[in-house]
Amino acid sequence: MIEQGHTLPAGILSELTPDGMLNHNVSDFFADKKVVLFAVPGAFTPTCSESHLPGFVIYADQLKAKGVDVIACVSVNDAFVMKAWGEAQNASELTMLADGDASFTKALGLDMDTAGFGGIRSQRYAMVVDNGVVTTLNVEAPKSFEVSTAEAILAVL
């Protein structure tokens, strides 16, 4: 599993923008900036939609005031779902990233098999990445929502 001090693994994350599909190379996307990356098990799911994503929407300005360049949400969903979820949540300040085949999530070692829920998904986490290096990593215990909140990340910046 990825740890603090490690460089993010190689990978491609997708984003559907008004101009079309962007396939972000992970090393390029995280280069020369401070990024808060948080992951959810699934778009439109209860805790993700009621608490996790809305917290980052609410605290976006405060996170950016602490030097964060990009706030990104990633999920093992497709880019169309991530775009629709971001729009439904008024998450225009966030970058909604899709890890459709879970390859990035698996490379991080933060995948989990939810079986009937949806198969391979991401564990719930939040990390601060500075120029591609993980400086903070908060991974939730199963069925918990405490350490990956926007407030928890704001407290460590």
XYZ file of N, CA and C in Angstrom:
471
model
N 0.844 -1.192 0.000
C 0.000 0.000 0.000
C 0.882 1.245 0.000
N 0.433 2.265 -0.703
C 1.159 3.536 -0.742
C 1.291 4.075 0.684
N 2.361 4.789 0.939
C 2.592 5.373 2.257
C 3.054 6.814 2.104
N 2.987 7.541 3.206
C 3.511 8.907 3.217
C 4.980 8.856 2.812
N 5.372 9.821 1.998
C 6.742 9.871 1.503
C 6.939 9.168 0.183
N 5.959 8.373 -0.249
C 6.048 7.674 -1.532
C 5.552 8.557 -2.676
N 6.106 8.318 -3.840
C 5.620 8.958 -5.063
C 4.429 8.169 -5.584
N 3.441 8.878 -6.095
C 2.275 8.200 -6.656
C 2.683 7.280 -7.804
N 1.998 6.158 -7.958
C 2.306 5.261 -9.063
C 1.856 5.850 -10.398
N 2.412 5.320 -11.461
C 2.000 5.734 -12.807
C 0.550 5.316 -13.025
N -0.108 6.042 -13.892
C -1.479 5.686 -14.215
C -2.143 6.766 -15.040
N -3.356 6.474 -15.451
C -4.175 7.407 -16.215
C -5.515 7.542 -15.495
N -5.941 8.779 -15.279
C -7.253 9.064 -14.696
C -8.017 9.920 -15.695
N -9.287 9.633 -15.853
C -10.092 10.316 -16.870
C -10.997 11.371 -16.266
N -11.230 12.420 -17.035
C -12.125 13.498 -16.633
C -12.918 13.935 -17.858
N -14.229 13.976 -17.722
C -15.068 14.472 -18.800
C -15.290 15.959 -18.573
N -14.845 16.771 -19.512
C -14.953 18.222 -19.417
C -15.897 18.711 -20.516
N -16.277 19.988 -20.475
C -17.104 20.530 -21.560
C -16.441 20.398 -22.937
N -15.112 20.286 -22.941
C -14.377 20.154 -24.196
C -14.132 18.707 -24.606
N -14.642 17.765 -23.809
C -14.452 16.352 -24.140
C -13.678 15.612 -23.062
N -13.289 14.396 -23.384
C -12.597 13.521 -22.447
C -11.121 13.886 -22.346
N -10.661 14.045 -21.111
C -9.240 14.242 -20.848
C -8.730 12.997 -20.133
N -7.623 12.473 -20.597
C -6.968 11.363 -19.929
C -5.694 11.911 -19.301
N -5.742 12.080 -17.978
C -4.621 12.682 -17.258
C -3.572 11.634 -16.911
N -2.351 11.878 -17.325
C -1.231 11.087 -16.859
C -0.996 11.502 -15.408
N -0.984 10.547 -14.489
C -0.884 10.852 -13.060
C 0.349 11.694 -12.756
N 1.499 11.321 -13.311
C 2.720 12.078 -12.989
C 2.616 13.526 -13.460
N 1.973 13.768 -14.587
C 1.807 15.138 -15.078
C 0.759 15.903 -14.263
N -0.347 15.234 -13.958
C -1.445 15.886 -13.242
C -1.004 16.393 -11.868
N -0.160 15.616 -11.179
C 0.253 15.969 -9.819
C 1.576 16.733 -9.765
N 2.210 16.962 -10.909
C 3.510 17.638 -10.945
C 3.378 19.114 -10.579
N 4.317 19.585 -9.789
C 4.480 21.010 -9.478
C 3.244 21.657 -8.866
N 2.487 20.881 -8.099
C 1.336 21.474 -7.408
C 1.020 20.669 -6.167
N 0.244 21.296 -5.288
C -0.256 20.608 -4.097
C -1.696 20.226 -4.380
N -1.992 18.926 -4.245
C -3.302 18.386 -4.564
C -3.863 17.641 -3.364
N -5.119 17.903 -3.048
C -5.849 17.051 -2.116
C -6.619 16.070 -2.985
N -6.334 14.794 -2.809
C -7.023 13.739 -3.543
C -7.806 12.905 -2.536
N -9.110 12.813 -2.757
C -9.892 11.938 -1.889
C -10.639 10.941 -2.745
N -10.822 9.750 -2.185
C -11.458 8.669 -2.933
C -12.686 8.184 -2.195
N -13.662 7.797 -2.997
C -14.916 7.274 -2.471
C -15.175 5.911 -3.102
N -15.899 5.044 -2.394
C -16.226 3.737 -2.962
C -17.141 3.828 -4.185
N -17.990 4.843 -4.243
C -18.855 4.953 -5.408
C -19.599 6.273 -5.472
N -19.680 6.819 -6.669
C -20.477 8.029 -6.890
C -21.937 7.722 -6.598
N -22.643 8.707 -6.122
C -24.079 8.627 -5.840
C -24.420 7.670 -4.698
N -23.445 7.200 -3.941
C -23.730 6.325 -2.803
C -23.947 7.183 -1.560
N -24.625 6.654 -0.534
C -25.085 7.505 0.580
C -24.012 8.342 1.295
N -23.023 7.737 1.923
C -22.034 8.522 2.667
C -21.247 9.431 1.731
N -20.953 8.934 0.540
C -20.182 9.716 -0.427
C -20.945 10.972 -0.854
N -22.249 10.817 -1.082
C -23.073 11.934 -1.566
C -23.579 12.846 -0.464
N -23.783 12.300 0.723
C -24.350 13.092 1.816
C -23.293 13.783 2.667
N -22.076 13.233 2.700
C -21.066 13.775 3.598
C -19.699 14.015 2.960
N -19.133 12.976 2.316
C -17.740 13.069 1.889
C -17.524 14.159 0.831
N -18.159 14.025 -0.319
C -18.001 15.035 -1.370
C -18.490 16.416 -0.931
N -19.670 16.522 -0.297
C -20.129 17.862 0.113
C -19.156 18.584 1.050
N -18.453 17.855 1.896
C -17.481 18.490 2.788
C -16.387 19.200 2.015
N -15.898 18.556 0.958
C -14.845 19.185 0.159
C -15.383 20.355 -0.657
N -16.646 20.304 -1.035
C -17.266 21.446 -1.711
C -17.348 22.628 -0.740
N -17.814 22.364 0.468
C -17.975 23.409 1.492
C -16.630 24.042 1.863
N -15.597 23.219 2.016
C -14.303 23.714 2.497
C -13.308 24.011 1.376
N -13.747 24.006 0.124
C -12.827 24.228 -0.998
C -12.045 25.532 -0.865
N -12.719 26.614 -0.550
C -12.025 27.901 -0.439
C -10.993 27.894 0.676
N -11.329 27.284 1.809
C -10.386 27.228 2.929
C -9.183 26.344 2.592
N -9.425 25.238 1.901
C -8.312 24.380 1.489
C -7.396 25.123 0.524
N -7.979 25.843 -0.423
C -7.169 26.587 -1.385
C -6.419 27.735 -0.709
N -7.019 28.314 0.322
C -6.346 29.372 1.074
C -5.117 28.838 1.825
N -5.079 27.537 2.068
C -3.932 26.904 2.742
C -2.903 26.388 1.740
N -3.030 26.792 0.469
C -2.016 26.445 -0.521
C -2.343 25.265 -1.411
N -3.547 24.742 -1.329
C -3.938 23.629 -2.196
C -4.284 24.177 -3.573
N -3.669 23.617 -4.601
C -3.919 24.053 -5.975
C -5.126 23.352 -6.593
N -5.289 22.074 -6.281
C -6.352 21.267 -6.878
C -6.960 20.372 -5.806
N -8.289 20.270 -5.813
C -9.006 19.308 -4.980
C -9.641 18.331 -5.950
N -9.259 17.075 -5.842
C -9.729 16.071 -6.793
C -10.387 14.908 -6.067
N -11.478 14.455 -6.635
C -12.192 13.285 -6.153
C -12.006 12.176 -7.174
N -11.653 10.982 -6.698
C -11.485 9.841 -7.597
C -12.364 8.694 -7.121
N -12.897 7.972 -8.082
C -13.709 6.802 -7.779
C -13.567 5.802 -8.911
N -13.789 4.537 -8.583
C -13.815 3.504 -9.608
C -15.207 3.548 -10.239
N -15.364 4.530 -11.086
C -16.566 4.761 -11.888
C -16.072 5.270 -13.228
N -16.976 5.432 -14.182
C -16.547 6.011 -15.451
C -16.644 7.533 -15.386
N -16.015 8.190 -16.338
C -15.950 9.657 -16.345
C -17.322 10.292 -16.527
N -18.231 9.615 -17.202
C -19.580 10.152 -17.392
C -20.322 10.216 -16.063
N -20.181 9.165 -15.270
C -20.806 9.119 -13.941
C -20.175 10.176 -13.035
N -18.863 10.301 -13.064
C -18.191 11.277 -12.204
C -18.603 12.702 -12.561
N -18.734 12.990 -13.848
C -19.169 14.321 -14.269
C -20.599 14.595 -13.788
N -21.483 13.636 -13.986
C -22.883 13.804 -13.568
C -22.979 13.969 -12.054
N -22.195 13.212 -11.316
C -22.213 13.302 -9.853
C -21.690 14.670 -9.405
N -20.612 15.136 -10.003
C -20.076 16.450 -9.675
C -21.087 17.554 -9.939
N -21.786 17.462 -11.071
C -22.812 18.459 -11.389
C -23.961 18.389 -10.390
N -24.389 17.201 -10.028
C -25.495 17.029 -9.078
C -25.129 17.557 -7.694
N -23.829 17.566 -7.389
C -23.346 18.007 -6.075
C -22.804 19.438 -6.090
N -22.952 20.153 -7.196
C -22.411 21.518 -7.322
C -20.922 21.569 -6.976
N -20.190 20.600 -7.485
C -18.769 20.463 -7.166
C -17.884 21.095 -8.233
N -18.245 22.267 -8.705
C -17.503 22.906 -9.792
C -16.070 23.273 -9.411
N -15.785 23.413 -8.119
C -14.425 23.742 -7.664
C -13.522 22.511 -7.596
N -14.109 21.326 -7.762
C -13.373 20.072 -7.656
C -13.138 19.470 -9.029
N -12.095 18.683 -9.136
C -11.819 17.914 -10.341
C -12.313 16.497 -10.084
N -13.243 16.045 -10.913
C -13.861 14.731 -10.733
C -13.164 13.729 -11.647
N -12.408 12.814 -11.041
C -11.581 11.882 -11.793
C -12.139 10.466 -11.746
N -12.073 9.799 -12.864
C -12.543 8.425 -12.984
C -11.363 7.469 -13.104
N -11.435 6.388 -12.355
C -10.482 5.284 -12.434
C -11.294 4.062 -12.870
N -11.775 4.113 -14.106
C -12.765 3.166 -14.598
C -12.410 1.704 -14.436
N -11.156 1.356 -14.631
C -10.765 -0.051 -14.517
C -10.067 -0.357 -13.192
N -10.056 0.602 -12.285
C -9.445 0.463 -10.947
C -7.930 0.267 -10.995
N -7.290 0.524 -12.122
C -5.843 0.283 -12.204
C -5.041 1.201 -11.285
N -5.425 2.468 -11.193
C -4.724 3.392 -10.294
C -4.969 2.993 -8.844
N -6.213 2.696 -8.523
C -6.573 2.294 -7.163
C -5.811 1.040 -6.755
N -5.719 0.076 -7.661
C -4.963 -1.153 -7.375
C -3.481 -0.849 -7.200
N -2.930 0.045 -8.042
C -1.512 0.409 -7.936
C -1.209 1.070 -6.595
N -2.205 1.799 -6.053
C -2.043 2.400 -4.728
C -2.122 1.351 -3.627
N -2.728 0.209 -3.930
C -2.958 -0.811 -2.911
C -4.148 -0.465 -2.038
N -5.062 0.356 -2.557
C -6.209 0.821 -1.782
C -7.528 0.325 -2.370
N -7.464 -0.784 -3.082
C -8.671 -1.376 -3.644
C -9.307 -2.324 -2.632
N -10.582 -2.567 -2.838
C -11.308 -3.539 -2.013
C -12.375 -4.190 -2.895
N -12.705 -5.421 -2.570
C -13.727 -6.130 -3.321
C -15.035 -6.022 -2.558
N -15.986 -5.326 -3.138
C -17.278 -5.134 -2.482
C -18.301 -6.171 -2.944
N -17.851 -7.137 -3.740
C -18.693 -8.232 -4.249
C -19.972 -7.695 -4.884
N -21.114 -7.975 -4.290
C -22.393 -7.612 -4.876
C -22.646 -6.122 -4.969
N -21.966 -5.313 -4.163
C -22.151 -3.859 -4.200
C -21.679 -3.270 -5.512
N -20.572 -3.748 -6.001
C -20.046 -3.149 -7.223
C -18.745 -3.763 -7.690
N -18.278 -4.789 -6.992
C -17.020 -5.409 -7.389
C -15.835 -4.661 -6.808
N -14.792 -4.486 -7.604
C -13.591 -3.798 -7.129
C -13.881 -2.303 -7.047
N -13.668 -1.759 -5.886
C -13.865 -0.327 -5.617
C -12.675 0.183 -4.824
N -12.662 1.475 -4.584
C -11.619 2.092 -3.774
C -12.028 2.105 -2.308
N -11.039 1.939 -1.454
C -11.261 2.241 -0.051
C -11.475 3.750 0.050
N -12.107 4.178 1.123
C -12.313 5.602 1.353
C -11.033 6.172 1.973
N -10.505 7.218 1.345
C -9.288 7.856 1.866
C -9.226 9.296 1.404
N -8.295 10.026 2.006
C -7.916 11.357 1.540
C -6.415 11.476 1.708
N -5.791 12.118 0.748
C -4.344 12.329 0.833
C -3.996 13.725 0.334
N -2.876 14.204 0.825
C -2.294 15.436 0.309
C -1.068 15.004 -0.478
N -0.985 15.484 -1.707
C 0.106 15.120 -2.603
C 0.812 16.405 -3.018
N 2.102 16.476 -2.724
C 2.893 17.655 -3.069
C 3.901 17.261 -4.141
N 3.710 17.781 -5.356
C 4.584 17.480 -6.488
C 4.730 15.967 -6.697
N 3.622 15.250 -6.591
C 3.615 13.813 -6.841
C 3.952 12.936 -5.662
N 4.340 13.543 -4.526
C 4.723 12.783 -3.333
C 3.631 12.908 -2.276
N 3.237 11.777 -1.717
C 2.197 11.761 -0.690
C 2.775 12.294 0.620
N 2.220 13.404 1.102
C 2.690 13.983 2.362
C 1.745 13.680 3.524
N 0.493 13.401 3.224
C -0.503 12.992 4.224
C -1.339 11.892 3.598
N -1.597 10.827 4.350
C -2.452 9.747 3.869
C -3.359 9.308 5.002
N -4.654 9.508 4.824
C -5.660 9.134 5.817
C -6.616 8.127 5.186
N -6.448 6.854 5.554
C -7.282 5.777 5.025
C -8.289 5.385 6.102
N -9.536 5.328 5.711
C -10.595 4.967 6.648
C -10.604 3.476 6.957
N -10.947 3.152 8.188
C -11.247 1.766 8.546
C -12.550 1.399 7.838
N -12.793 0.123 7.583
C -14.045 -0.260 6.916
C -15.274 0.308 7.622
N -16.195 0.818 6.818
C -17.471 1.373 7.279
C -17.314 2.586 8.200
N -16.156 3.252 8.133
C -15.913 4.450 8.946
C -15.841 5.674 8.046
N -16.067 6.814 8.654
C -15.925 8.089 7.953
C -15.503 9.120 8.980
N -14.194 9.194 9.217
C -13.650 10.106 10.221
C -12.387 10.805 9.738
N -11.394 10.035 9.269
C -10.073 10.597 8.989
C -9.926 11.153 7.571
N -10.890 10.865 6.699
C -10.778 11.347 5.318
C -11.688 12.527 5.022
N -12.239 13.129 6.042
C -13.131 14.267 5.854
C -12.350 15.509 5.422
N -13.051 16.447 4.843
C -12.416 17.712 4.473
C -11.862 18.407 5.719
N -12.593 18.325 6.810
C -12.135 18.959 8.059
C -10.831 18.330 8.552
N -10.724 17.010 8.444
C -9.492 16.322 8.876
C -8.306 16.749 8.017
N -8.523 16.893 6.735
C -7.429 17.318 5.847
C -7.090 18.791 6.094
N -8.082 19.607 6.285
C -7.849 21.026 6.568
C -7.002 21.181 7.831
N -7.219 20.320 8.808
C -6.493 20.393 10.083
C -5.008 20.078 9.939
N -4.612 19.318 8.903
C -3.199 18.951 8.764
C -2.440 19.871 7.807
N -3.147 20.770 7.152
C -2.477 21.674 6.203
C -1.856 22.868 6.913
